[in-house]
Tab-separated table of C-alpha atoms in Angstrom:
chain	number	residue	atom	x	y	z
A	201	MET	CA	114.204	64.122	48.721
A	202	ARG	CA	110.923	64.782	50.500
A	203	THR	CA	108.106	62.761	51.964
A	204	LEU	CA	104.654	63.013	53.531
A	205	ILE	CA	102.330	61.015	55.725
A	206	ALA	CA	99.295	59.552	54.006
A	207	LEU	CA	96.586	59.550	56.653
A	208	SER	CA	93.446	57.588	56.005
A	209	ARG	CA	90.223	59.559	55.851
A	210	ARG	CA	88.992	57.787	58.956
A	211	LYS	CA	92.067	58.783	60.948
A	212	ILE	CA	91.959	62.453	60.050
A	213	CYS	CA	88.187	62.875	60.286
A	214	PHE	CA	87.480	61.069	63.553
A	215	VAL	CA	90.007	62.149	66.174
A	216	VAL	CA	89.085	63.266	69.666
A	217	GLU	CA	92.208	65.345	70.383
A	218	PRO	CA	92.343	68.706	68.537
A	219	LEU	CA	93.542	67.678	65.083
A	220	LYS	CA	96.322	70.245	64.771
A	221	THR	CA	97.899	69.278	68.099
A	222	LYS	CA	97.766	65.589	67.348
A	223	THR	CA	99.065	66.070	63.808
A	224	ILE	CA	102.057	68.147	64.950
A	225	ILE	CA	102.964	65.596	67.630
A	226	ALA	CA	102.453	62.550	65.395
A	227	ASN	CA	104.567	63.945	62.565
A	228	SER	CA	107.259	65.348	64.845
A	229	ARG	CA	107.599	61.890	66.406
A	230	LYS	CA	107.761	60.245	63.005
A	231	PHE	CA	110.160	62.740	61.430
A	232	SER	CA	112.321	63.508	64.451
A	233	ASN	CA	115.065	65.197	62.408
A	234	ALA	CA	112.737	67.474	60.442
A	235	THR	CA	112.810	71.219	60.977
A	236	PHE	CA	109.887	73.070	62.474
A	237	GLU	CA	109.256	74.690	59.092
A	238	GLU	CA	109.082	71.308	57.334
A	239	ILE	CA	106.638	69.960	59.909
A	240	THR	CA	104.579	73.151	59.627
A	241	HIS	CA	104.255	72.735	55.847
A	242	LEU	CA	103.188	69.117	56.236
A	243	VAL	CA	100.677	69.858	58.987
A	244	ARG	CA	99.177	72.758	57.037
A	245	GLU	CA	98.579	70.510	54.022
A	246	LEU	CA	97.056	67.725	56.122
A	247	LEU	CA	94.755	70.109	57.980
A	248	SER	CA	93.615	71.647	54.694
A	249	LEU	CA	92.861	68.165	53.398
A	250	ALA	CA	90.891	67.397	56.550
A	251	GLU	CA	88.878	70.631	56.402
A	252	THR	CA	87.963	70.022	52.777
A	253	CYS	CA	87.253	66.315	52.823
A	254	CYS	CA	85.725	65.870	56.285
A	255	ALA	CA	83.082	68.542	55.748
A	256	GLN	CA	79.499	67.402	55.531
A	257	GLY	CA	78.539	66.711	51.935
A	258	ALA	CA	82.132	66.374	50.713
A	259	ASP	CA	82.620	64.242	47.623
A	260	PRO	CA	83.503	60.631	48.587
A	261	SER	CA	86.517	60.777	46.274
A	262	CYS	CA	87.797	63.982	47.904
A	263	TYR	CA	90.333	62.313	50.167
A	264	ASP	CA	91.754	60.002	47.503
A	265	ALA	CA	92.201	62.905	45.109
A	266	GLY	CA	93.695	65.160	47.792
A	267	SER	CA	96.114	62.532	49.102
A	268	SER	CA	97.218	61.782	45.519
A	269	ALA	CA	97.983	65.486	45.066
A	270	LEU	CA	100.016	65.458	48.293
A	271	SER	CA	101.944	62.407	47.111
A	272	ALA	CA	102.737	64.193	43.848
A	273	LYS	CA	103.888	67.281	45.748
A	274	SER	CA	106.026	65.118	48.016
A	275	CYS	CA	107.764	63.645	44.957
A	276	SER	CA	108.280	66.966	43.192
A	277	GLY	CA	111.520	68.872	43.239
A	278	GLY	CA	111.790	71.478	45.978
A	279	SER	CA	109.036	69.922	48.109
A	280	PRO	CA	108.771	71.641	51.499
A	281	PHE	CA	108.000	68.389	53.350
A	282	PRO	CA	110.443	66.517	55.655
A	283	ALA	CA	113.421	64.998	53.824
A	284	HIS	CA	113.968	61.247	53.795
A	285	ALA	CA	116.508	59.115	51.917
A	286	GLY	CA	113.831	56.578	51.017
A	287	THR	CA	111.534	59.014	49.223
A	288	ALA	CA	113.066	58.425	45.787
A	289	GLY	CA	112.293	54.712	45.972
A	290	CYS	CA	108.694	55.422	46.966
A	291	CYS	CA	108.231	57.974	44.206
A	292	ALA	CA	109.309	55.392	41.617
A	293	GLN	CA	106.095	53.525	42.439
A	294	GLU	CA	102.571	54.552	41.465
A	295	GLY	CA	99.105	54.882	42.912
A	296	LEU	CA	98.274	53.255	46.241
A	297	GLU	CA	101.680	51.570	46.463
A	298	GLN	CA	103.349	54.979	46.334
A	299	LYS	CA	101.097	56.366	49.066
A	300	LEU	CA	101.669	53.360	51.346
A	301	CYS	CA	105.416	53.526	50.775
A	302	LEU	CA	105.544	57.230	51.645
A	303	ALA	CA	103.383	56.661	54.708
A	304	ALA	CA	105.787	53.999	56.000
A	305	LEU	CA	108.845	56.283	55.926
A	306	ARG	CA	110.124	57.610	59.233
A	307	HIS	CA	113.319	59.025	60.700
A	308	PRO	CA	115.235	57.091	63.367
A	309	PRO	CA	114.405	58.468	66.839
A	310	GLN	CA	116.744	60.934	68.513
A	311	GLN	CA	119.185	58.974	70.663
A	312	LEU	CA	119.959	61.967	72.885
A	313	PRO	CA	116.912	64.213	73.439
A	314	ARG	CA	117.713	67.774	72.371
A	315	TYR	CA	114.875	69.651	74.022
A	316	LEU	CA	115.977	72.148	76.661
A	317	GLN	CA	113.280	74.092	78.442
A	318	PRO	CA	113.824	77.870	78.437
A	319	SER	CA	113.710	79.932	81.590
A	320	ASP	CA	110.355	81.105	82.935
A	321	GLU	CA	110.998	84.593	81.588
A	322	GLU	CA	111.887	83.269	78.116
A	323	LEU	CA	108.797	81.059	78.118
A	324	CYS	CA	106.520	83.976	78.821
A	325	GLN	CA	108.234	86.267	76.310
A	326	ALA	CA	107.708	83.694	73.538
A	327	PHE	CA	104.151	82.982	74.701
A	328	GLU	CA	103.158	86.662	74.829
A	329	LYS	CA	104.713	87.362	71.428
A	330	ASP	CA	102.663	84.667	69.657
A	331	PRO	CA	100.797	82.079	71.769
A	332	LYS	CA	99.920	79.838	68.807
A	333	ASP	CA	103.436	79.830	67.378
A	334	PHE	CA	104.837	79.172	70.863
A	335	ALA	CA	102.542	76.180	71.327
A	336	ASP	CA	103.316	74.733	67.889
A	337	ARG	CA	107.071	75.066	68.346
A	338	PHE	CA	106.937	73.492	71.792
A	339	LEU	CA	104.895	70.548	70.499
A	340	HIS	CA	107.421	69.988	67.696
A	341	ASP	CA	110.525	70.311	69.882
A	342	TYR	CA	109.156	68.148	72.686
A	343	ALA	CA	107.644	65.410	70.506
A	344	SER	CA	110.706	65.083	68.274
A	345	SER	CA	112.952	64.740	71.329
A	346	TYR	CA	110.734	62.260	73.176
A	347	GLY	CA	109.093	60.554	70.216
A	348	GLN	CA	109.500	57.041	71.615
A	349	ALA	CA	107.055	57.805	74.409
A	350	PRO	CA	103.537	56.544	73.614
A	351	LEU	CA	101.399	59.065	71.768
A	352	PRO	CA	98.739	59.295	74.532
A	353	VAL	CA	101.463	60.035	77.099
A	354	LEU	CA	102.914	62.817	74.937
A	355	LEU	CA	99.489	64.315	74.347
A	356	ALA	CA	98.689	64.400	78.062
A	357	SER	CA	102.108	65.768	79.068
A	358	THR	CA	102.168	68.552	76.459
A	359	ARG	CA	98.584	69.482	77.264
A	360	THR	CA	99.388	70.012	80.947
A	361	PHE	CA	102.567	71.949	80.171
A	362	LEU	CA	100.826	74.363	77.806
A	363	SER	CA	98.070	74.790	80.367
A	364	MET	CA	100.693	75.700	82.967
A	365	VAL	CA	102.342	78.272	80.680
A	366	SER	CA	99.048	79.870	79.665
A	367	THR	CA	98.047	80.108	83.320
A	368	CYS	CA	101.312	81.436	84.712
A	369	CYS	CA	102.219	83.870	81.937
A	370	ILE	CA	98.992	85.831	82.471
A	371	SER	CA	99.318	85.628	86.241
A	372	PRO	CA	100.072	88.863	88.144
A	373	VAL	CA	103.146	87.139	89.595
A	374	PRO	CA	104.399	84.591	87.023
A	375	THR	CA	107.470	83.604	89.046
A	376	VAL	CA	105.393	82.528	92.040
A	377	CYS	CA	102.981	80.698	89.749
A	378	PHE	CA	105.787	78.713	88.080
A	379	LEU	CA	107.257	77.812	91.454
A	380	LYS	CA	103.958	76.213	92.389
A	381	GLU	CA	103.653	74.336	89.115
A	382	VAL	CA	105.621	71.338	87.836
A	383	ARG	CA	107.629	71.566	84.628
A	384	PRO	CA	108.256	68.614	82.284
A	385	PHE	CA	111.912	68.535	83.291
A	386	GLY	CA	111.955	70.209	86.692
A	387	PRO	CA	113.610	73.624	87.050
A	388	PRO	CA	115.545	74.942	84.043
A	389	GLY	CA	119.062	73.538	84.032
A	390	SER	CA	118.232	70.610	86.272
A	391	SER	CA	119.162	67.039	85.390
A	392	PRO	CA	116.583	64.598	86.748
A	393	SER	CA	117.839	61.097	87.442
A	394	LEU	CA	115.590	59.725	84.711
A	395	LEU	CA	117.386	61.740	82.028
A	396	PRO	CA	120.562	60.491	80.345
A	397	GLY	CA	123.539	61.843	82.277
A	398	ARG	CA	125.465	64.637	80.631
A	399	PRO	CA	128.602	66.415	81.802
A	400	GLY	CA	126.776	69.694	82.235
A	401	GLY	CA	124.227	68.141	84.546
A	402	ARG	CA	126.719	66.462	86.865
A	403	ARG	CA	127.415	68.000	90.238
A	404	ALA	CA	130.958	69.285	90.509
A	405	ASP	CA	130.985	69.055	94.298
A	406	GLY	CA	129.737	65.522	94.842
A	407	PRO	CA	128.688	62.266	93.243
A	408	ARG	CA	125.286	61.744	91.733
A	409	ARG	CA	123.169	60.185	94.447
A	410	GLY	CA	120.259	58.911	92.364
A	411	GLY	CA	116.928	57.963	93.865
A	412	TRP	CA	113.590	59.698	93.669
A	413	GLU	CA	112.877	62.599	96.003
A	414	ARG	CA	109.310	62.394	97.225
A	415	LEU	CA	107.167	65.499	96.925
A	416	ALA	CA	107.571	67.821	99.883
A	417	LEU	CA	104.609	67.967	102.201
A	418	PRO	CA	102.349	70.944	101.480
A	419	SER	CA	101.881	73.859	103.794
A	420	GLU	CA	98.626	74.056	105.736
A	421	HIS	CA	97.352	76.624	103.246
A	422	THR	CA	97.781	74.364	100.186
A	423	SER	CA	94.507	72.974	98.962
A	424	ILE	CA	93.940	69.284	98.371
A	425	PHE	CA	92.959	70.071	94.783
A	426	PHE	CA	96.185	71.956	94.104
A	427	LEU	CA	98.289	69.146	95.574
A	428	TRP	CA	96.476	66.593	93.405
A	429	GLN	CA	96.973	68.768	90.313
A	430	LYS	CA	100.673	69.201	91.058
A	431	LEU	CA	101.163	65.494	91.658
A	432	GLU	CA	99.331	64.665	88.442
A	433	ARG	CA	101.565	66.993	86.414
A	434	LYS	CA	104.751	65.679	87.981
A	435	THR	CA	103.630	62.105	87.338
A	436	LEU	CA	102.866	62.910	83.695
A	437	SER	CA	106.178	64.644	83.081
A	438	LEU	CA	108.178	61.801	84.599
A	439	LEU	CA	106.012	59.237	82.814
A	440	THR	CA	106.993	60.890	79.522
A	441	LEU	CA	110.716	60.721	80.293
A	442	MET	CA	110.519	57.178	81.613
A	443	SER	CA	108.337	55.793	78.833
A	444	ASN	CA	110.557	57.409	76.180
A	445	ARG	CA	113.501	55.633	77.776
A	446	VAL	CA	111.949	52.192	78.159
A	447	CYS	CA	110.209	52.251	74.776
A	448	SER	CA	113.454	53.329	73.080
A	449	ARG	CA	115.103	50.311	74.662
A	450	PHE	CA	112.203	48.018	73.764
A	451	THR	CA	112.306	49.144	70.133
A	452	ALA	CA	116.097	48.729	69.945
A	453	TYR	CA	116.335	45.446	71.855
A	454	GLY	CA	113.139	43.514	71.301
A	455	LYS	CA	111.230	41.706	74.025
A	456	ASP	CA	113.795	39.036	74.947
A	457	LYS	CA	116.760	41.378	75.286
A	458	VAL	CA	114.754	44.031	77.114
A	459	THR	CA	113.722	41.314	79.583
A	460	PHE	CA	117.403	40.665	80.275
A	461	SER	CA	118.139	44.393	80.458
A	462	TYR	CA	115.439	44.912	83.082
A	463	LEU	CA	116.591	41.801	84.966
A	464	ALA	CA	120.190	43.060	85.060
A	465	SER	CA	119.031	46.465	86.312
A	466	LEU	CA	117.122	44.857	89.178
A	467	ALA	CA	120.059	42.557	89.952
A	468	GLN	CA	122.438	45.508	90.258
A	469	LYS	CA	120.086	47.397	92.557
A	470	MET	CA	119.397	44.284	94.633
A	471	PRO	CA	122.305	41.859	94.150
A	472	GLY	CA	121.214	39.722	97.082
A	473	ALA	CA	118.033	38.625	95.320
A	474	SER	CA	117.931	35.371	93.409
A	475	PHE	CA	117.242	34.769	89.733
A	476	GLU	CA	113.924	33.190	90.690
A	477	ASP	CA	112.951	36.348	92.597
A	478	LEU	CA	113.704	38.778	89.790
A	479	PHE	CA	113.213	37.031	86.450
A	480	PRO	CA	109.385	36.894	86.659
A	481	LEU	CA	109.331	40.640	87.363
A	482	ALA	CA	111.579	41.302	84.359
A	483	GLU	CA	109.273	39.241	82.153
A	484	ASP	CA	106.300	41.133	83.553
A	485	ALA	CA	107.875	44.520	82.802
A	486	ALA	CA	108.759	43.490	79.245
A	487	GLU	CA	105.153	42.434	78.713
A	488	VAL	CA	103.978	45.867	79.887
A	489	PHE	CA	106.272	47.587	77.387
A	490	SER	CA	105.155	45.278	74.571
A	491	GLN	CA	101.517	46.162	75.260
A	492	CYS	CA	101.841	49.896	75.921
A	493	CYS	CA	104.676	51.404	73.863
A	494	ASP	CA	102.466	51.496	70.764
A	495	ALA	CA	99.113	51.560	72.547
A	496	VAL	CA	96.453	54.150	71.782
A	497	ALA	CA	94.671	53.735	75.104
A	498	GLU	CA	95.395	56.863	77.153
A	499	ASP	CA	96.045	55.090	80.444
A	500	CYS	CA	97.796	51.925	79.223
A	501	MET	CA	101.317	52.716	80.427
A	502	GLN	CA	100.197	54.241	83.707
A	503	LYS	CA	97.718	51.469	84.495
A	504	LYS	CA	99.962	48.541	83.537
A	505	LEU	CA	103.040	49.980	85.253
A	506	SER	CA	101.030	50.561	88.424
A	507	GLU	CA	99.997	46.908	88.402
A	508	HIS	CA	103.608	45.863	87.781
A	509	THR	CA	104.817	48.079	90.635
A	510	ALA	CA	102.332	46.490	93.020
A	511	ARG	CA	103.673	43.043	92.119
A	512	ALA	CA	107.313	44.192	92.440
A	513	CYS	CA	106.689	45.801	95.826
A	514	GLY	CA	104.890	42.708	97.044
A	515	ALA	CA	107.770	40.482	96.004
A	516	LEU	CA	110.767	42.603	97.034
A	517	SER	CA	109.854	44.982	99.869
A	518	ALA	CA	110.598	42.445	102.582
A	519	ARG	CA	113.982	41.655	101.037
A	520	ASP	CA	115.458	45.143	100.655
A	521	GLU	CA	115.095	48.254	102.796
A	522	ARG	CA	115.531	50.651	99.886
A	523	PHE	CA	112.783	48.926	97.907
A	524	ALA	CA	110.580	48.997	100.986
A	525	ASP	CA	111.090	52.763	101.297
A	526	CYS	CA	110.092	53.244	97.674
A	527	CYS	CA	106.975	51.145	98.136
A	528	GLU	CA	105.641	53.055	101.155
A	529	GLY	CA	103.672	55.594	99.126
A	530	LYS	CA	100.079	55.148	98.028
A	531	ASN	CA	100.772	56.454	94.511
A	532	LEU	CA	102.083	53.429	92.609
A	533	MET	CA	103.561	55.475	89.769
A	534	GLN	CA	105.587	57.557	92.205
A	535	ASN	CA	106.739	54.296	93.776
A	536	TYR	CA	107.827	53.018	90.364
A	537	PHE	CA	109.825	56.176	89.642
A	538	CYS	CA	111.505	55.740	93.022
A	539	ILE	CA	112.500	52.146	92.212
A	540	LEU	CA	113.686	53.110	88.743
A	541	ALA	CA	115.946	55.842	90.136
A	542	LEU	CA	117.556	53.731	92.853
A	543	PRO	CA	121.353	53.723	92.423
A	544	ARG	CA	123.170	50.459	91.927
A	545	ALA	CA	124.203	48.683	95.128
A	546	PRO	CA	127.825	47.787	95.955
A	547	ALA	CA	128.843	44.449	94.493
A	548	PRO	CA	128.676	41.644	97.088
A	549	LYS	CA	131.426	39.074	97.551
A	550	LEU	CA	130.084	35.953	95.888
A	551	PRO	CA	131.727	32.776	94.613
A	552	GLU	CA	132.522	32.578	90.908
A	553	ALA	CA	129.419	32.277	88.764
A	554	GLN	CA	128.768	28.774	87.497
A	555	LYS	CA	128.872	28.546	83.714
A	556	PRO	CA	126.180	26.588	81.880
A	557	THR	CA	127.221	23.308	80.296
A	558	ASN	CA	127.239	22.723	76.555
A	559	GLU	CA	124.179	20.521	76.902
A	560	GLN	CA	122.311	23.257	78.782
A	561	LEU	CA	123.238	25.931	76.232
A	562	CYS	CA	121.923	23.908	73.301
A	563	GLY	CA	118.913	22.417	75.093
A	564	GLU	CA	115.332	23.669	75.081
A	565	GLU	CA	116.094	26.011	77.985
A	566	GLY	CA	119.340	27.277	76.434
A	567	ALA	CA	118.255	30.927	76.325
A	568	ARG	CA	117.198	30.821	79.975
A	569	HIS	CA	120.510	29.243	81.068
A	570	THR	CA	122.372	31.983	79.189
A	571	VAL	CA	120.331	34.742	80.820
A	572	ARG	CA	120.818	33.156	84.252
A	573	TYR	CA	124.610	33.207	83.820
A	574	LEU	CA	124.592	36.819	82.603
A	575	PHE	CA	122.385	37.695	85.585
A	576	GLU	CA	125.061	36.247	87.869
A	577	LEU	CA	127.699	38.382	86.155
A	578	ALA	CA	125.558	41.506	86.489
A	579	ARG	CA	125.070	41.165	90.232
A	580	ARG	CA	128.791	40.512	90.730
A	581	HIS	CA	129.733	43.609	88.689
A	582	THR	CA	127.152	46.189	89.658
A	583	SER	CA	128.989	49.119	88.054
A	584	VAL	CA	128.896	47.558	84.578
A	585	PRO	CA	126.063	49.348	82.751
A	586	ASP	CA	123.448	48.178	80.297
A	587	ALA	CA	125.390	48.884	77.096
A	588	PHE	CA	128.249	46.608	78.171
A	589	LEU	CA	125.997	43.838	79.448
A	590	GLY	CA	124.093	44.077	76.188
A	591	LYS	CA	127.341	43.270	74.367
A	592	LEU	CA	127.635	40.094	76.430
A	593	TYR	CA	124.022	39.178	75.684
A	594	ASP	CA	124.496	39.665	71.934
A	595	ALA	CA	127.758	37.702	71.906
A	596	SER	CA	126.181	34.845	73.877
A	597	GLU	CA	123.201	34.616	71.536
A	598	LYS	CA	125.496	34.685	68.513
A	599	VAL	CA	127.608	31.862	69.930
A	600	ARG	CA	124.550	29.749	70.675
A	601	GLY	CA	123.202	30.360	67.199
A	602	GLU	CA	126.470	29.404	65.516
A	603	CYS	CA	127.501	26.454	67.662
A	604	CYS	CA	124.221	24.749	68.478
A	605	SER	CA	123.562	24.288	64.758
A	606	ALA	CA	127.146	23.211	63.997
A	607	LYS	CA	128.064	19.631	63.111
A	608	ASP	CA	130.172	19.341	66.282
A	609	ALA	CA	128.403	21.646	68.739
A	610	SER	CA	130.592	20.717	71.703
A	611	ALA	CA	133.854	21.463	69.893
A	612	CYS	CA	132.456	24.791	68.683
A	613	LEU	CA	131.260	25.783	72.168
A	614	ASP	CA	134.529	24.704	73.805
A	615	GLY	CA	136.481	26.918	71.402
A	616	LYS	CA	134.191	29.897	71.987
A	617	ARG	CA	134.315	29.279	75.728
A	618	ARG	CA	138.117	29.514	75.723
A	619	GLN	CA	138.004	32.674	73.645
A	620	MET	CA	135.395	34.268	75.908
A	621	GLY	CA	137.464	33.285	78.940
A	622	GLU	CA	140.299	35.418	77.586
A	623	GLU	CA	138.198	38.397	76.559
A	624	LEU	CA	135.657	38.631	79.365
A	625	PRO	CA	137.822	39.546	82.408
A	626	PRO	CA	139.517	42.617	80.858
A	627	PHE	CA	136.217	43.670	79.276
A	628	LEU	CA	134.426	43.615	82.641
A	629	GLU	CA	137.386	45.195	84.426
A	630	LYS	CA	137.534	48.163	82.061
A	631	ALA	CA	133.786	48.735	82.197
A	632	ASN	CA	133.628	48.320	85.966
A	633	GLN	CA	136.548	50.696	86.532
A	634	LEU	CA	135.371	53.427	84.179
A	635	CYS	CA	131.751	53.485	85.319
A	636	GLY	CA	132.583	52.756	88.948
A	637	GLN	CA	134.800	55.830	89.087
A	638	TYR	CA	132.204	57.897	87.252
A	639	THR	CA	129.590	56.968	89.867
A	640	GLU	CA	131.790	57.363	92.927
A	641	LEU	CA	133.749	60.536	92.099
A	642	THR	CA	132.706	64.081	91.434
A	643	PHE	CA	132.798	64.898	87.758
A	644	LEU	CA	135.917	67.073	88.096
A	645	ASP	CA	137.742	64.380	90.085
A	646	PHE	CA	136.617	61.783	87.568
A	647	LYS	CA	138.208	63.767	84.730
A	648	LYS	CA	141.404	64.182	86.784
A	649	ARG	CA	141.528	60.420	87.317
A	650	LEU	CA	141.038	59.873	83.584
A	651	ARG	CA	143.947	62.167	82.782
A	652	GLU	CA	146.210	60.451	85.327
A	653	SER	CA	145.367	57.058	83.834
A	654	LEU	CA	145.998	58.253	80.279
A	655	VAL	CA	149.351	59.808	81.248
A	656	GLN	CA	150.442	56.408	82.576
A	657	THR	CA	149.321	54.481	79.493
A	658	MET	CA	150.364	57.183	76.976
A	659	PRO	CA	153.429	58.911	78.485
A	660	GLY	CA	154.398	60.519	75.183
A	661	ALA	CA	151.000	62.047	74.395
A	662	SER	CA	150.756	65.795	73.967
A	663	PRO	CA	148.626	67.882	76.367
A	664	GLU	CA	146.240	68.610	73.498
A	665	LEU	CA	145.721	64.907	72.733
A	666	LEU	CA	145.310	64.068	76.412
A	667	GLY	CA	142.719	66.802	76.799
A	668	GLN	CA	140.804	65.565	73.776
A	669	LEU	CA	140.803	61.956	75.019
A	670	VAL	CA	139.707	63.000	78.492
A	671	GLU	CA	136.746	64.917	77.089
A	672	GLN	CA	135.784	62.024	74.800
A	673	ARG	CA	135.842	59.449	77.576
A	674	ALA	CA	134.161	61.750	80.062
A	675	ASP	CA	131.356	62.410	77.587
A	676	PHE	CA	131.073	58.685	76.902
A	677	ALA	CA	130.925	57.843	80.614
A	678	SER	CA	128.380	60.536	81.434
A	679	THR	CA	126.137	59.335	78.619
A	680	CYS	CA	126.560	55.555	78.786
A	681	CYS	CA	127.379	54.692	82.413
A	682	PRO	CA	124.008	55.773	83.895
A	683	PRO	CA	121.262	53.120	83.829
A	684	ASN	CA	119.114	55.279	81.536
A	685	SER	CA	121.662	55.431	78.712
A	686	PRO	CA	120.459	55.580	75.079
A	687	PRO	CA	120.772	51.961	73.868
A	688	LEU	CA	121.809	52.216	70.217
A	689	TYR	CA	124.112	55.190	70.726
A	690	CYS	CA	125.968	53.519	73.597
A	691	ALA	CA	126.122	50.092	71.966
A	692	ALA	CA	127.950	51.684	69.038
A	693	LYS	CA	130.313	53.540	71.376
A	694	VAL	CA	131.303	50.665	73.681
A	695	SER	CA	133.961	49.066	71.481
A	696	SER	CA	135.463	52.335	70.234
A	697	GLU	CA	135.708	53.964	73.670
A	698	LEU	CA	136.938	50.979	75.665
A	699	GLY	CA	139.047	49.487	72.925
A	700	GLU	CA	138.958	45.830	72.061
A	701	ALA	CA	139.390	43.547	75.036
A	702	CYS	CA	141.447	41.119	72.968
A	703	GLU	CA	144.751	41.518	71.203
A	704	GLY	CA	144.291	41.006	67.447
A	705	GLY	CA	142.261	38.344	65.718
A	706	SER	CA	138.507	37.919	65.859
A	707	CYS	CA	136.850	39.249	69.018
A	708	LEU	CA	133.563	37.988	70.372
A	709	LEU	CA	133.139	41.270	72.233
A	710	GLY	CA	134.795	43.608	69.706
């Protein structure tokens, strides 16, 4: 079945950004699994509607009539518009209800961005062949892959990239021009630390170091204007990657869980800091995401994150040398990227974390006591990544919800506490071992270690089965062990890849 977007007349007639660019990006974000041809059909129809109905002297009923015709075309057999499973239900309705239903349809966002930037030579070949087609295809590919980034961020990032290509591809020496410019993802084939880790991007000769490399100092012949332009483009490209990541997590988790996720990330980078030091910063970051992920203001994410970074640097620089290094720069966004890319610190030797009492769990501050305990676990197991800690958060909230409303809350909590006591240690051990080895070893050595472990646990397995399991677990680790892992994808993979931490029966963490 097929669908369309019903844009209001006001939206399509009063946009500042060139309408075609904005329409391609908006619909590619919304229908992330649609083909370029499907998006092209939809955009062409919407632009035709805009040209006809936004013209001076157009009939006031023009838009209503045109959008009704588009709805009818969307519901017809063989419609060229993006497919959606919910279209049939919408088409069973009539009039305005049908239009609103169709407008509300959207594809789930891509969990693993698919966009791969071609080489400089391939870019210029496609650009010279058909500049308009090149631009449209890039906008579709980029926006569908990074559709969780705020629309203003995507618009700014794609605008600067297309400007770079149009400048360099007509340059006498394109290669030199591209070397001076900044691509959305760095050099072709690179794997920036803000991207989800993949096997192909992992160094074979050493572990991933993480951390943000500051821009190299310019030569004496580099102009101040050029340096500013380069810094602006690099900031925009990284802002797109980062905001896609954090807004994906915010959409998947909600504000409370994303607060814990951010808190755990800080705790693993700086395990010596207290809950009181870090929790306000996690709340502050979650508030930024809640305000800016769906914002239309062009500078919302950049402005709010800069303010957050200033507060984080003020609170933490004196406590940690690595944070202090990140906070030295005058560009707050670059400082934030540096903090975000810091690798996890080694786990300190700390006494066993104190568990909250039943009274605390079911009291007014029950959620905070739960988060405090999970924070203590995170800083004691710094190799355990977000997807695994998220399992603990979900299980804890489920237990509180079930037991605190039970007739005998204490008996319910005591039973769950015993069950969690059995499941938690092996769960943490497996996660810590898998992701700890992934972080510490080269990728080839990591796969060798996986095979050795599987041979011990499955001595009768065939070489073919062992090879298949090694590849599956290596792919899982490279995707879900890094701190920037896709949340929904990895949450679904945790139980299947690690296996249940309990033997039979009902598992809190299964």
